[in-house]
Amino acid sequence: MIRRLIQFVSAFAGNSYLLGFVRGTIYQGPLKSVCFPGMNCYSCPGAVFACPIGSLQAVLTQPGALHSIAVGKPEGIIFFYVLGFIFLIGSLVGRLLCGWVCPFGFIQDLLHKIPTRKVGIPRQWRLMKYAILVVFVLLLPLFLRDGFGVPWKPSADTAAVEHESPSDVKATGKTLFSEDPGSPWFCKVICPVGTLEGGVTLVSYDRISGRNRFSLGFLFYFKLSVLGVFLVWIVMAKRPFCRTVCPLGAIWGIFNKVSVWRMHVDTSACTKCLACRKVCPVGCSIFEEPDSAECVRCLDCVPKCPKRCISSGTGRSAAVARPVSKVVSESPP
Amino acid sequence: MKPLRVLLVILILCVFVLGVSLGDIGPVLHKATQICLECIGIG
């Protein structure tokens, strides 16, 4: 119940620009410079923060991105801000925010409550999110331009602004970027979050209000189909987006093994009753691998364990769960 | 807490601070918001 409340509050806080829903516009104020710790598309009318995965791609899509990062140009150094933001959260709490803060995780948790036939997800499909992270978030935005196949090189546009300081750019009103950036391919062909939070809401507003500002192309209907598939899958399976697609979860999952905040299982007391697995929102067997990259650290399993084998914390003391004998002796006769 | 973990956090914190202090954050993310609409097929 507390987790649901925190999920709701964080989803609301991340999308608290209510005027955007009323006017059908997107907030572009100073808070958009701050990344949100979860998957929350910045094209959602209510979004007040930036999506970290979208921001990462935005940096990499700029012509000469590698060069900008390597030589320390201001538009390149922002890469360290976005990556540092993601890594910092990962190194502190691993995937904890997937379970407690991410708005799309919250949506998945709620939709999965719809009573219908439930299905599992093959174990191997979990690896897909790492491939998506490398190919669609890093490589394609970096190397594939809209013209298909134009490799990275410092562009003429980039060279033109090379000698201008950021203050000059602000004064002249020019941007630091070429007008021909690559595409954030993950957002463009896969991510259902943007379609749900941004596409559907903005287009619905547009059509209902009769403004008809937007012309919808093949891409919109393609993304709508992708969203439809995901929605059906989410109702039937536990958090399929988090387990098979989410690049942010993939990064934070890697940190689960080394983060400051960890999950711990007293394996000597565990009877493998599977009570933890039944309540797990990602179908994880925590007794097999407490630091599993799949665990979103929702802590739903902790009170459900009949032997109280599962604990979490930062220090060595938290690693030792209460022994079974002690638990038994404390229980009422 | 293991010292190596603390070191990892400190190192990443340095990377983050470097990005915040020297990176031109506003224009990049502002541009990202504009590109985003095109990405979801709204023109």
mmCIF file of C-alpha atoms in Angstrom:
data_model
loop_
_atom_site.group_PDB
_atom_site.id
_atom_site.type_symbol
_atom_site.label_atom_id
_atom_site.label_comp_id
_atom_site.label_asym_id
_atom_site.label_seq_id
_atom_site.Cartn_x
_atom_site.Cartn_y
_atom_site.Cartn_z
ATOM 1 C CA MET A 1 0.000 0.000 0.000
ATOM 2 C CA ILE A 2 2.841 2.395 0.855
ATOM 3 C CA ARG A 3 4.560 1.488 -2.406
ATOM 4 C CA ARG A 4 1.401 2.208 -4.385
ATOM 5 C CA LEU A 5 1.112 5.580 -2.664
ATOM 6 C CA ILE A 6 4.734 6.471 -3.454
ATOM 7 C CA GLN A 7 4.281 5.302 -7.053
ATOM 8 C CA PHE A 8 1.196 7.488 -7.402
ATOM 9 C CA VAL A 9 2.840 10.528 -5.819
ATOM 10 C CA SER A 10 5.968 10.224 -8.005
ATOM 11 C CA ALA A 11 3.884 9.714 -11.164
ATOM 12 C CA PHE A 12 1.893 12.829 -10.262
ATOM 13 C CA ALA A 13 5.021 14.819 -9.360
ATOM 14 C CA GLY A 14 6.634 13.902 -12.676
ATOM 15 C CA ASN A 15 3.522 14.966 -14.576
ATOM 16 C CA SER A 16 2.315 17.861 -12.482
ATOM 17 C CA TYR A 17 2.128 20.466 -15.252
ATOM 18 C CA LEU A 18 -1.658 20.266 -15.295
ATOM 19 C CA LEU A 19 -1.926 23.279 -17.572
ATOM 20 C CA GLY A 20 -0.401 21.093 -20.294
ATOM 21 C CA PHE A 21 -3.386 18.756 -20.135
ATOM 22 C CA VAL A 22 -5.793 21.697 -20.277
ATOM 23 C CA ARG A 23 -4.072 23.436 -23.194
ATOM 24 C CA GLY A 24 -2.683 20.376 -24.989
ATOM 25 C CA THR A 25 0.856 21.748 -24.839
ATOM 26 C CA ILE A 26 4.212 20.556 -23.515
ATOM 27 C CA TYR A 27 6.056 22.168 -20.626
ATOM 28 C CA GLN A 28 9.470 23.470 -21.724
ATOM 29 C CA GLY A 29 10.573 25.388 -18.642
ATOM 30 C CA PRO A 30 13.797 25.125 -16.633
ATOM 31 C CA LEU A 31 12.793 21.917 -14.832
ATOM 32 C CA LYS A 32 13.000 20.104 -18.188
ATOM 33 C CA SER A 33 16.768 20.282 -17.677
ATOM 34 C CA VAL A 34 16.436 17.827 -14.821
ATOM 35 C CA CYS A 35 16.189 14.116 -15.555
ATOM 36 C CA PHE A 36 13.342 12.104 -14.035
ATOM 37 C CA PRO A 37 14.418 8.890 -12.287
ATOM 38 C CA GLY A 38 12.186 6.618 -14.352
ATOM 39 C CA MET A 39 10.574 6.126 -17.737
ATOM 40 C CA ASN A 40 8.402 9.198 -18.191
ATOM 41 C CA CYS A 41 8.232 10.664 -21.690
ATOM 42 C CA TYR A 42 8.956 14.378 -21.867
ATOM 43 C CA SER A 43 6.352 14.786 -24.591
ATOM 44 C CA CYS A 44 3.617 14.030 -22.055
ATOM 45 C CA PRO A 45 1.661 17.293 -21.625
ATOM 46 C CA GLY A 46 2.112 17.085 -17.854
ATOM 47 C CA ALA A 47 5.797 16.070 -17.801
ATOM 48 C CA VAL A 48 7.958 18.571 -15.954
ATOM 49 C CA PHE A 49 11.206 16.591 -16.140
ATOM 50 C CA ALA A 50 13.253 14.997 -18.923
ATOM 51 C CA CYS A 51 13.393 11.294 -19.689
ATOM 52 C CA PRO A 52 16.953 10.052 -18.985
ATOM 53 C CA ILE A 53 16.941 7.597 -21.891
ATOM 54 C CA GLY A 54 15.566 10.238 -24.265
ATOM 55 C CA SER A 55 18.186 12.702 -23.008
ATOM 56 C CA LEU A 56 20.978 10.194 -23.508
ATOM 57 C CA GLN A 57 19.879 9.668 -27.103
ATOM 58 C CA ALA A 58 19.472 13.421 -27.621
ATOM 59 C CA VAL A 59 23.152 13.876 -26.806
ATOM 60 C CA LEU A 60 24.265 10.997 -28.990
ATOM 61 C CA THR A 61 22.175 12.017 -32.001
ATOM 62 C CA GLN A 62 24.012 15.299 -32.442
ATOM 63 C CA PRO A 63 26.479 15.275 -35.355
ATOM 64 C CA GLY A 64 29.984 14.901 -34.009
ATOM 65 C CA ALA A 65 28.726 13.670 -30.652
ATOM 66 C CA LEU A 66 31.777 11.507 -29.956
ATOM 67 C CA HIS A 67 34.057 14.371 -30.908
ATOM 68 C CA SER A 68 32.140 16.791 -28.672
ATOM 69 C CA ILE A 69 32.401 14.404 -25.737
ATOM 70 C CA ALA A 70 36.073 13.686 -26.352
ATOM 71 C CA VAL A 71 37.187 17.304 -26.623
ATOM 72 C CA GLY A 72 34.905 18.462 -23.817
ATOM 73 C CA LYS A 73 32.522 20.767 -25.633
ATOM 74 C CA PRO A 74 29.589 21.925 -23.458
ATOM 75 C CA GLU A 75 27.070 20.048 -25.622
ATOM 76 C CA GLY A 76 29.217 16.929 -25.273
ATOM 77 C CA ILE A 77 29.857 17.178 -21.556
ATOM 78 C CA ILE A 78 26.122 16.988 -20.907
ATOM 79 C CA PHE A 79 26.626 13.296 -21.737
ATOM 80 C CA PHE A 80 28.360 12.985 -18.354
ATOM 81 C CA TYR A 81 25.438 14.671 -16.648
ATOM 82 C CA VAL A 82 22.908 12.199 -18.041
ATOM 83 C CA LEU A 83 25.147 9.161 -17.649
ATOM 84 C CA GLY A 84 26.255 10.332 -14.183
ATOM 85 C CA PHE A 85 22.608 10.760 -13.162
ATOM 86 C CA ILE A 86 21.708 7.228 -14.262
ATOM 87 C CA PHE A 87 24.862 5.640 -12.809
ATOM 88 C CA LEU A 88 24.581 7.529 -9.524
ATOM 89 C CA ILE A 89 21.100 6.187 -8.850
ATOM 90 C CA GLY A 90 22.196 2.727 -9.982
ATOM 91 C CA SER A 91 25.240 2.671 -7.719
ATOM 92 C CA LEU A 92 23.196 3.757 -4.700
ATOM 93 C CA VAL A 93 20.007 1.703 -4.993
ATOM 94 C CA GLY A 94 20.188 -0.417 -8.167
ATOM 95 C CA ARG A 95 16.709 -0.977 -9.625
ATOM 96 C CA LEU A 96 14.868 0.252 -6.533
ATOM 97 C CA LEU A 97 13.291 3.192 -8.372
ATOM 98 C CA CYS A 98 11.833 0.839 -11.014
ATOM 99 C CA GLY A 99 9.681 -0.610 -8.269
ATOM 100 C CA TRP A 100 8.894 2.551 -6.346
ATOM 101 C CA VAL A 101 9.075 5.591 -8.635
ATOM 102 C CA CYS A 102 8.831 4.731 -12.349
ATOM 103 C CA PRO A 103 5.409 5.864 -13.665
ATOM 104 C CA PHE A 104 5.353 3.255 -16.423
ATOM 105 C CA GLY A 105 6.129 0.555 -13.860
ATOM 106 C CA PHE A 106 3.141 1.834 -11.876
ATOM 107 C CA ILE A 107 0.924 1.688 -14.974
ATOM 108 C CA GLN A 108 2.070 -1.881 -15.625
ATOM 109 C CA ASP A 109 1.391 -2.915 -12.022
ATOM 110 C CA LEU A 110 -2.147 -1.529 -12.235
ATOM 111 C CA LEU A 111 -2.967 -2.958 -15.665
ATOM 112 C CA HIS A 112 -1.761 -6.401 -14.634
ATOM 113 C CA LYS A 113 -4.442 -6.451 -11.949
ATOM 114 C CA ILE A 114 -7.117 -6.796 -14.652
ATOM 115 C CA PRO A 115 -8.421 -10.336 -14.178
ATOM 116 C CA THR A 116 -7.610 -12.369 -17.265
ATOM 117 C CA ARG A 117 -5.493 -15.328 -18.328
ATOM 118 C CA LYS A 118 -1.889 -14.752 -17.189
ATOM 119 C CA VAL A 119 1.207 -15.923 -19.051
ATOM 120 C CA GLY A 120 4.918 -16.116 -18.252
ATOM 121 C CA ILE A 121 7.879 -14.692 -20.127
ATOM 122 C CA PRO A 122 10.685 -16.970 -21.368
ATOM 123 C CA ARG A 123 13.860 -16.455 -19.373
ATOM 124 C CA GLN A 124 15.981 -15.772 -22.458
ATOM 125 C CA TRP A 125 13.793 -12.814 -23.451
ATOM 126 C CA ARG A 126 15.294 -10.864 -20.536
ATOM 127 C CA LEU A 127 18.513 -10.526 -22.524
ATOM 128 C CA MET A 128 16.660 -8.546 -25.183
ATOM 129 C CA LYS A 129 16.761 -5.352 -23.097
ATOM 130 C CA TYR A 130 20.570 -5.318 -23.150
ATOM 131 C CA ALA A 131 20.590 -5.676 -26.929
ATOM 132 C CA ILE A 132 18.015 -2.864 -27.183
ATOM 133 C CA LEU A 133 20.141 -0.668 -24.917
ATOM 134 C CA VAL A 134 23.265 -1.176 -27.006
ATOM 135 C CA VAL A 135 21.671 -1.070 -30.469
ATOM 136 C CA PHE A 136 18.714 1.328 -30.219
ATOM 137 C CA VAL A 137 19.857 3.672 -27.446
ATOM 138 C CA LEU A 138 23.604 3.853 -28.107
ATOM 139 C CA LEU A 139 24.728 2.655 -31.547
ATOM 140 C CA LEU A 140 21.913 3.681 -33.900
ATOM 141 C CA PRO A 141 21.504 7.239 -32.523
ATOM 142 C CA LEU A 142 25.260 7.611 -32.611
ATOM 143 C CA PHE A 143 25.992 6.291 -36.084
ATOM 144 C CA LEU A 144 22.782 6.188 -38.094
ATOM 145 C CA ARG A 145 21.609 9.519 -39.388
ATOM 146 C CA ASP A 146 18.226 10.093 -40.966
ATOM 147 C CA GLY A 147 19.742 9.666 -44.404
ATOM 148 C CA PHE A 148 20.615 6.051 -43.426
ATOM 149 C CA GLY A 149 24.221 5.066 -43.179
ATOM 150 C CA VAL A 150 25.931 8.430 -42.887
ATOM 151 C CA PRO A 151 28.680 7.724 -40.372
ATOM 152 C CA TRP A 152 29.878 10.000 -37.617
ATOM 153 C CA LYS A 153 32.081 12.941 -38.527
ATOM 154 C CA PRO A 154 32.256 16.517 -37.272
ATOM 155 C CA SER A 155 29.673 18.192 -39.487
ATOM 156 C CA ALA A 156 29.929 21.530 -41.247
ATOM 157 C CA ASP A 157 27.203 22.886 -38.980
ATOM 158 C CA THR A 158 29.115 21.807 -35.916
ATOM 159 C CA ALA A 159 32.314 23.311 -37.266
ATOM 160 C CA ALA A 160 30.483 26.564 -37.933
ATOM 161 C CA VAL A 161 29.653 27.048 -34.270
ATOM 162 C CA GLU A 162 32.884 25.545 -32.992
ATOM 163 C CA HIS A 163 34.485 28.873 -32.205
ATOM 164 C CA GLU A 164 31.445 30.379 -30.576
ATOM 165 C CA SER A 165 31.219 30.349 -26.830
ATOM 166 C CA PRO A 166 27.894 29.301 -25.254
ATOM 167 C CA SER A 167 27.272 32.945 -24.336
ATOM 168 C CA ASP A 168 27.719 33.956 -27.995
ATOM 169 C CA VAL A 169 25.270 31.297 -28.994
ATOM 170 C CA LYS A 170 22.728 32.483 -26.460
ATOM 171 C CA ALA A 171 23.241 36.078 -27.575
ATOM 172 C CA THR A 172 22.742 35.288 -31.256
ATOM 173 C CA GLY A 173 19.892 32.913 -30.567
ATOM 174 C CA LYS A 174 21.586 30.073 -32.483
ATOM 175 C CA THR A 175 21.551 26.586 -31.136
ATOM 176 C CA LEU A 176 24.711 24.597 -30.637
ATOM 177 C CA PHE A 177 23.345 21.854 -32.805
ATOM 178 C CA SER A 178 23.070 20.968 -36.402
ATOM 179 C CA GLU A 179 19.597 21.122 -37.878
ATOM 180 C CA ASP A 180 20.100 17.580 -39.126
ATOM 181 C CA PRO A 181 20.525 15.410 -36.086
ATOM 182 C CA GLY A 182 20.082 11.654 -36.095
ATOM 183 C CA SER A 183 17.068 9.992 -34.556
ATOM 184 C CA PRO A 184 16.557 8.680 -31.057
ATOM 185 C CA TRP A 185 15.768 5.245 -32.446
ATOM 186 C CA PHE A 186 14.540 3.712 -29.206
ATOM 187 C CA CYS A 187 11.924 6.464 -28.837
ATOM 188 C CA LYS A 188 11.104 6.290 -32.515
ATOM 189 C CA VAL A 189 10.475 2.602 -33.105
ATOM 190 C CA ILE A 190 10.088 0.887 -29.722
ATOM 191 C CA CYS A 191 9.179 2.968 -26.675
ATOM 192 C CA PRO A 192 5.457 2.648 -25.863
ATOM 193 C CA VAL A 193 5.773 5.166 -23.013
ATOM 194 C CA GLY A 194 5.911 8.166 -25.341
ATOM 195 C CA THR A 195 2.998 6.899 -27.408
ATOM 196 C CA LEU A 196 0.847 6.406 -24.330
ATOM 197 C CA GLU A 197 1.799 9.491 -22.344
ATOM 198 C CA GLY A 198 2.515 11.903 -25.187
ATOM 199 C CA GLY A 199 1.072 10.661 -28.465
ATOM 200 C CA VAL A 200 -2.326 9.439 -27.344
ATOM 201 C CA THR A 201 -2.961 12.307 -24.922
ATOM 202 C CA LEU A 202 -1.897 15.072 -27.309
ATOM 203 C CA VAL A 203 -3.716 13.646 -30.324
ATOM 204 C CA SER A 204 -6.848 12.955 -28.275
ATOM 205 C CA TYR A 205 -6.830 16.536 -27.020
ATOM 206 C CA ASP A 206 -6.221 17.767 -30.549
ATOM 207 C CA ARG A 207 -9.129 15.854 -32.044
ATOM 208 C CA ILE A 208 -11.581 16.471 -29.190
ATOM 209 C CA SER A 209 -10.882 20.202 -29.122
ATOM 210 C CA GLY A 210 -11.183 20.319 -32.915
ATOM 211 C CA ARG A 211 -7.863 22.112 -33.328
ATOM 212 C CA ASN A 212 -6.392 19.511 -35.698
ATOM 213 C CA ARG A 213 -2.878 20.849 -35.289
ATOM 214 C CA PHE A 214 -1.139 17.527 -35.838
ATOM 215 C CA SER A 215 -0.850 15.516 -39.020
ATOM 216 C CA LEU A 216 -0.421 11.854 -38.240
ATOM 217 C CA GLY A 217 1.843 9.720 -40.377
ATOM 218 C CA PHE A 218 2.729 6.049 -40.677
ATOM 219 C CA LEU A 219 5.048 6.317 -37.681
ATOM 220 C CA PHE A 220 2.230 7.320 -35.341
ATOM 221 C CA TYR A 221 0.071 4.370 -36.350
ATOM 222 C CA PHE A 222 3.058 2.036 -36.159
ATOM 223 C CA LYS A 223 3.809 3.267 -32.637
ATOM 224 C CA LEU A 224 0.135 2.940 -31.758
ATOM 225 C CA SER A 225 0.262 -0.716 -32.843
ATOM 226 C CA VAL A 226 3.381 -1.267 -30.726
ATOM 227 C CA LEU A 227 1.578 0.296 -27.761
ATOM 228 C CA GLY A 228 -1.454 -1.953 -28.373
ATOM 229 C CA VAL A 229 0.719 -5.069 -28.315
ATOM 230 C CA PHE A 230 2.390 -3.919 -25.106
ATOM 231 C CA LEU A 231 -0.921 -3.105 -23.398
ATOM 232 C CA VAL A 232 -2.279 -6.601 -24.089
ATOM 233 C CA TRP A 233 1.036 -8.129 -22.982
ATOM 234 C CA ILE A 234 1.096 -6.031 -19.799
ATOM 235 C CA VAL A 235 -2.369 -7.219 -18.805
ATOM 236 C CA MET A 236 -1.355 -10.846 -19.342
ATOM 237 C CA ALA A 237 2.260 -10.881 -18.077
ATOM 238 C CA LYS A 238 4.051 -9.267 -15.143
ATOM 239 C CA ARG A 239 5.843 -6.061 -16.184
ATOM 240 C CA PRO A 240 6.914 -7.260 -19.660
ATOM 241 C CA PHE A 241 8.341 -3.864 -20.613
ATOM 242 C CA CYS A 242 10.635 -3.783 -17.547
ATOM 243 C CA ARG A 243 11.766 -7.365 -18.062
ATOM 244 C CA THR A 244 12.397 -7.460 -21.782
ATOM 245 C CA VAL A 245 12.699 -3.942 -23.196
ATOM 246 C CA CYS A 246 13.511 -1.184 -20.701
ATOM 247 C CA PRO A 247 17.049 0.154 -21.295
ATOM 248 C CA LEU A 248 16.990 2.138 -18.049
ATOM 249 C CA GLY A 249 16.135 -1.023 -16.127
ATOM 250 C CA ALA A 250 18.918 -2.818 -17.996
ATOM 251 C CA ILE A 251 21.493 -0.283 -16.767
ATOM 252 C CA TRP A 252 20.185 -0.183 -13.206
ATOM 253 C CA GLY A 253 19.898 -3.992 -13.197
ATOM 254 C CA ILE A 254 23.635 -4.305 -13.795
ATOM 255 C CA PHE A 255 24.160 -2.133 -10.697
ATOM 256 C CA ASN A 256 21.998 -4.463 -8.574
ATOM 257 C CA LYS A 257 25.104 -6.567 -7.956
ATOM 258 C CA VAL A 258 27.305 -3.717 -6.748
ATOM 259 C CA SER A 259 24.935 -1.058 -5.408
ATOM 260 C CA VAL A 260 25.098 0.274 -1.865
ATOM 261 C CA TRP A 261 21.515 -0.801 -1.127
ATOM 262 C CA ARG A 262 21.194 -4.573 -1.537
ATOM 263 C CA MET A 263 18.751 -7.397 -1.046
ATOM 264 C CA HIS A 264 19.792 -10.282 1.188
ATOM 265 C CA VAL A 265 18.405 -13.774 1.683
ATOM 266 C CA ASP A 266 19.225 -16.085 4.554
ATOM 267 C CA THR A 267 19.534 -19.189 2.416
ATOM 268 C CA SER A 268 20.023 -21.481 5.413
ATOM 269 C CA ALA A 269 16.517 -20.684 6.640
ATOM 270 C CA CYS A 270 14.817 -20.514 3.248
ATOM 271 C CA THR A 271 12.497 -23.432 2.499
ATOM 272 C CA LYS A 272 11.950 -22.420 -1.151
ATOM 273 C CA CYS A 273 8.217 -22.206 -0.584
ATOM 274 C CA LEU A 274 7.957 -19.738 -3.513
ATOM 275 C CA ALA A 275 5.819 -17.278 -1.500
ATOM 276 C CA CYS A 276 8.252 -14.540 -2.599
ATOM 277 C CA ARG A 277 7.942 -15.441 -6.260
ATOM 278 C CA LYS A 278 4.146 -15.366 -6.160
ATOM 279 C CA VAL A 279 4.044 -11.716 -5.054
ATOM 280 C CA CYS A 280 7.021 -10.552 -7.121
ATOM 281 C CA PRO A 281 5.938 -8.034 -9.803
ATOM 282 C CA VAL A 282 8.643 -9.311 -12.156
ATOM 283 C CA GLY A 283 8.366 -13.026 -11.338
ATOM 284 C CA CYS A 284 11.782 -13.156 -9.681
ATOM 285 C CA SER A 285 13.037 -16.039 -7.490
ATOM 286 C CA ILE A 286 14.987 -13.930 -5.033
ATOM 287 C CA PHE A 287 16.202 -16.955 -3.018
ATOM 288 C CA GLU A 288 18.127 -18.144 -6.094
ATOM 289 C CA GLU A 289 19.808 -14.808 -6.781
ATOM 290 C CA PRO A 290 19.253 -11.918 -4.310
ATOM 291 C CA ASP A 291 21.173 -9.498 -6.550
ATOM 292 C CA SER A 292 19.372 -10.514 -9.721
ATOM 293 C CA ALA A 293 19.345 -7.843 -12.422
ATOM 294 C CA GLU A 294 15.600 -8.463 -12.756
ATOM 295 C CA CYS A 295 14.713 -7.566 -9.153
ATOM 296 C CA VAL A 296 13.042 -4.142 -8.965
ATOM 297 C CA ARG A 297 13.438 -4.076 -5.156
ATOM 298 C CA CYS A 298 9.785 -3.388 -4.486
ATOM 299 C CA LEU A 299 10.216 -5.278 -1.175
ATOM 300 C CA ASP A 300 6.785 -6.918 -1.605
ATOM 301 C CA CYS A 301 8.436 -10.261 -0.850
ATOM 302 C CA VAL A 302 9.902 -9.218 2.515
ATOM 303 C CA PRO A 303 6.701 -9.399 4.632
ATOM 304 C CA LYS A 304 5.382 -12.360 2.633
ATOM 305 C CA CYS A 305 8.268 -14.667 3.548
ATOM 306 C CA PRO A 306 6.970 -17.049 6.253
ATOM 307 C CA LYS A 307 10.510 -17.598 7.575
ATOM 308 C CA ARG A 308 11.503 -13.932 7.351
ATOM 309 C CA CYS A 309 14.580 -14.838 5.317
ATOM 310 C CA ILE A 310 14.546 -11.738 3.125
ATOM 311 C CA SER A 311 16.005 -8.408 4.164
ATOM 312 C CA SER A 312 17.507 -5.342 2.574
ATOM 313 C CA GLY A 313 19.906 -2.625 3.593
ATOM 314 C CA THR A 314 23.276 -1.027 3.160
ATOM 315 C CA GLY A 315 25.613 -2.484 5.728
ATOM 316 C CA ARG A 316 26.959 -5.916 6.510
ATOM 317 C CA SER A 317 24.526 -6.223 9.413
ATOM 318 C CA ALA A 318 21.594 -6.046 7.045
ATOM 319 C CA ALA A 319 23.081 -8.920 5.088
ATOM 320 C CA VAL A 320 22.397 -11.330 7.904
ATOM 321 C CA ALA A 321 18.705 -12.031 8.042
ATOM 322 C CA ARG A 322 17.172 -13.082 11.311
ATOM 323 C CA PRO A 323 17.776 -16.767 11.960
ATOM 324 C CA VAL A 324 14.737 -19.015 11.787
ATOM 325 C CA SER A 325 15.123 -20.224 15.369
ATOM 326 C CA LYS A 326 14.809 -16.643 16.639
ATOM 327 C CA VAL A 327 11.743 -15.983 14.535
ATOM 328 C CA VAL A 328 10.091 -19.153 15.786
ATOM 329 C CA SER A 329 10.841 -18.350 19.409
ATOM 330 C CA GLU A 330 9.305 -14.889 19.045
ATOM 331 C CA SER A 331 6.091 -16.134 17.489
ATOM 332 C CA PRO A 332 3.107 -16.441 19.830
ATOM 333 C CA PRO A 333 2.396 -19.894 21.222
ATOM 334 C CA MET B 1 29.709 -0.933 3.422
ATOM 335 C CA LYS B 2 32.684 -1.971 1.308
ATOM 336 C CA PRO B 3 35.218 0.792 0.550
ATOM 337 C CA LEU B 4 35.156 -0.122 -3.135
ATOM 338 C CA ARG B 5 31.440 0.598 -3.315
ATOM 339 C CA VAL B 6 31.947 3.976 -1.678
ATOM 340 C CA LEU B 7 34.736 4.701 -4.158
ATOM 341 C CA LEU B 8 32.437 3.749 -7.045
ATOM 342 C CA VAL B 9 29.730 6.127 -5.817
ATOM 343 C CA ILE B 10 32.247 8.947 -5.344
ATOM 344 C CA LEU B 11 33.680 8.412 -8.830
ATOM 345 C CA ILE B 12 30.229 8.475 -10.421
ATOM 346 C CA LEU B 13 29.300 11.517 -8.357
ATOM 347 C CA CYS B 14 32.364 13.276 -9.796
ATOM 348 C CA VAL B 15 31.235 12.406 -13.345
ATOM 349 C CA PHE B 16 27.773 13.747 -12.572
ATOM 350 C CA VAL B 17 29.115 16.963 -11.044
ATOM 351 C CA LEU B 18 31.419 17.432 -14.038
ATOM 352 C CA GLY B 19 28.440 17.132 -16.382
ATOM 353 C CA VAL B 20 26.302 19.519 -14.329
ATOM 354 C CA SER B 21 28.993 22.150 -13.934
ATOM 355 C CA LEU B 22 30.426 22.166 -17.465
ATOM 356 C CA GLY B 23 27.686 20.724 -19.656
ATOM 357 C CA ASP B 24 25.247 22.899 -21.556
ATOM 358 C CA ILE B 25 22.210 21.120 -20.199
ATOM 359 C CA GLY B 26 19.321 23.403 -21.117
ATOM 360 C CA PRO B 27 19.636 23.575 -24.932
ATOM 361 C CA VAL B 28 20.218 19.833 -25.328
ATOM 362 C CA LEU B 29 17.192 18.771 -23.353
ATOM 363 C CA HIS B 30 15.086 21.546 -24.862
ATOM 364 C CA LYS B 31 16.003 20.237 -28.288
ATOM 365 C CA ALA B 32 15.257 16.703 -27.100
ATOM 366 C CA THR B 33 11.713 17.715 -26.194
ATOM 367 C CA GLN B 34 11.176 19.124 -29.671
ATOM 368 C CA ILE B 35 12.571 16.034 -31.383
ATOM 369 C CA CYS B 36 10.439 13.843 -29.172
ATOM 370 C CA LEU B 37 7.163 14.904 -30.792
ATOM 371 C CA GLU B 38 8.481 13.869 -34.191
ATOM 372 C CA CYS B 39 9.562 10.559 -32.688
ATOM 373 C CA ILE B 40 6.071 9.593 -31.683
ATOM 374 C CA GLY B 41 4.861 10.338 -35.195
ATOM 375 C CA ILE B 42 3.195 13.691 -34.587
ATOM 376 C CA GLY B 43 4.085 16.220 -37.227
#
